[in-house]
C-alpha atoms as one frame of an Amber mdcrd trajectory, in Angstrom:
protein
 165.133  43.817  58.399 167.049  41.004  60.071 170.469  42.356  60.969 171.983
  39.060  62.113 173.069  38.443  58.509 176.361  40.238  59.310 177.891  37.904
  61.909 181.173  39.826  62.106 179.616  43.032  63.467 179.497  43.327  67.259
 176.255  43.926  69.150 175.735  46.676  71.708 173.184  45.647  74.349 172.168
  48.647  76.443 170.352  48.172  79.711 168.666  51.471  80.537 168.435  52.777
  84.090 169.749  55.293  86.605 173.087  54.919  88.430 173.312  54.750  92.204
 172.063  52.398  94.942 168.935  54.468  95.631 167.632  53.603  92.140 168.816
  49.983  91.982 165.432  48.276  92.527 163.248  50.902  90.810 160.919  49.825
  88.012 162.833  52.245  85.744 166.001  50.187  86.329 164.851  46.845  85.001
 167.176  47.344  81.995 170.149  47.437  84.385 168.874  44.242  86.056 168.764
  42.401  82.719 172.228  43.713  81.772 173.632  42.540  85.117 172.267  39.037
  84.536 173.681  38.914  80.997 177.069  39.994  82.384 176.919  37.089  84.856
 176.130  34.718  82.014 179.136  35.814  79.939 181.345  35.737  83.039 182.215
  39.447  83.102 182.097  42.317  85.552 181.014  45.832  84.596 183.809  48.382
  84.504 184.140  51.982  83.381 184.477  52.330  79.609 187.373  54.717  78.968
 186.062  58.218  78.409 182.474  57.125  77.779 180.098  57.776  80.668 179.120
  54.126  80.866 180.059  50.773  82.323 180.668  47.875  79.947 181.312  44.153
  79.779 182.678  42.559  76.613 181.889  38.931  75.895 180.371  36.416  73.543
 176.864  34.958  73.321 175.836  31.804  71.519 177.207  28.351  70.761 180.661
  27.906  69.209 180.629  28.387  65.454 178.767  30.701  63.089 176.056  31.649
  65.634 178.567  32.928  68.197 178.253  36.713  68.559 180.536  39.336  70.029
 178.575  41.548  72.436 179.216  44.699  74.413 176.892  44.972  77.394 176.453
  48.572  78.524 174.900  50.525  81.374 174.934  54.317  80.788 175.990  56.173
  83.947 174.508  59.481  82.800 170.974  59.134  84.202 168.134  57.892  82.055
 167.283  61.078  80.121 170.900  61.409  78.873 171.455  57.757  77.892 172.025
  58.529  74.212 175.375  60.323  74.541 177.306  57.539  76.288 175.743  54.860
  74.073 176.564  56.786  70.904 180.182  57.072  72.087 180.289  53.301  72.592
 178.677  52.721  69.203 181.422  54.806  67.559 184.228  53.192  69.551 183.152
  49.603  68.892 181.901  50.335  65.338 178.444  48.885  65.961 175.781  49.286
  63.233 172.613  50.902  64.605 170.682  47.750  63.668 172.920  45.784  66.064
 171.967  47.917  69.067 169.459  46.564  71.593 167.857  48.800  74.236 166.396
  46.889  77.202 163.910  49.118  79.019 160.778  49.368  81.147 157.463  49.855
  79.322 154.355  51.362  80.942 151.866  50.280  78.297 152.505  46.560  78.768
 151.373  44.455  81.734 153.966  43.565  84.358 156.439  40.931  83.205 155.188
  40.776  79.609 157.865  41.182  76.922 157.631  42.786  73.502 160.551  42.863
  71.050 160.622  45.220  68.094 162.895  47.083  65.701 162.522  50.852  65.417
 159.454  52.892  66.302 158.704  55.798  68.602 159.854  56.402  72.172 156.347
  56.331  73.753 157.423  59.037  76.209 160.393  57.014  77.506 163.225  59.469
  78.184 165.989  56.915  77.682 164.709  55.995  74.227 164.095  59.649  73.415
 167.741  60.428  74.162 168.997  57.453  72.122 166.810  58.298  69.120 167.941
  61.920  69.180 171.584  60.968  68.615 171.384  57.750  66.574 167.971  57.590
  64.916 165.276  55.069  65.783 166.422  51.968  63.862 167.651  50.018  66.887
 166.060  47.002  68.570 164.045  47.268  71.766 163.320  44.636  74.365 160.365
  46.172  76.192 159.786  44.879  79.708 156.245  45.543  80.890 155.815  47.295
  84.237 152.122  48.209  83.847 150.445  51.565  84.510 150.550  53.436  87.834
 147.636  52.738  90.165 144.969  55.365  90.831 146.228  58.900  90.360 149.901
  58.206  90.983 152.138  60.226  88.655 154.100  58.241  86.073 157.411  59.738
  87.265 156.709  58.611  90.839 155.656  55.146  89.710 158.725  54.365  87.589
 161.089  55.651  90.310 159.526  53.424  92.971 160.837  49.955  93.750 158.927
  46.940  92.499 156.231  45.962  95.000 156.695  42.943  97.264 154.172  41.008
  95.159 156.034  41.931  91.948 159.385  40.981  93.460 158.210  37.382  93.911
 158.278  36.969  90.125 160.901  39.555  89.217 163.866  37.161  88.985 161.896
  34.894  86.647 160.886  37.796  84.378 164.416  39.261  84.306 165.773  35.806
  83.425 163.231  35.509  80.599 164.163  38.973  79.287 167.844  37.977  79.242
 166.880  34.836  77.304 164.995  37.023  74.832 168.036  39.255  74.286 170.211
  36.206  73.621 167.659  34.774  71.182 167.450  38.117  69.342 171.220  38.358
  68.961 171.774  34.720  67.974 168.688  33.830  65.954 167.229  37.157  64.816
 164.207  39.302  65.567 161.490  37.137  64.026 162.468  34.037  65.985 162.796
  36.058  69.211 159.407  37.688  68.669 157.656  34.386  67.991 159.209  32.868
  71.119 159.011  35.735  73.613 156.344  38.239  72.528 153.407  37.305  74.703
């Protein structure tokens, strides 16, 4: 299903993460990092979204003309495992079809920096996706940003809530930039084109 056939419907691009400076550079917050970069690109600053427990930026992505898309960039401020409530409120407020929602999130089962784009599917144990699926079903897009598996016997929860390592940080800006490109390609040109370009 390629949802870009309805150019008038807005897109809701949700970067998943945890609010607060102590979480800012965690692996679990890479969705926030991508959302922040997209906000820079559209020339907006995140601000509180009315009664919704989220910060948003409204803007447009794409060249002038029929490929130009209205987007709402969102960062839920509810903590990861409650992301669905604020995003569902934004979906209702902006009248966004579920197929025009994109969740940008960390993914343990993919090597660091590798991207995978898909529509629908399970949550693979990711609490942010679990919360979203519970309130809006699973038929939304995902931009999965690989963070790899924890080393040795480190617990998953500890791993995702740790900052990227110094070695990882050397390439982090490049990978975040590429993920933002992938989101833009998905919104403007559709899932198949974005997958063929960015799924590695």
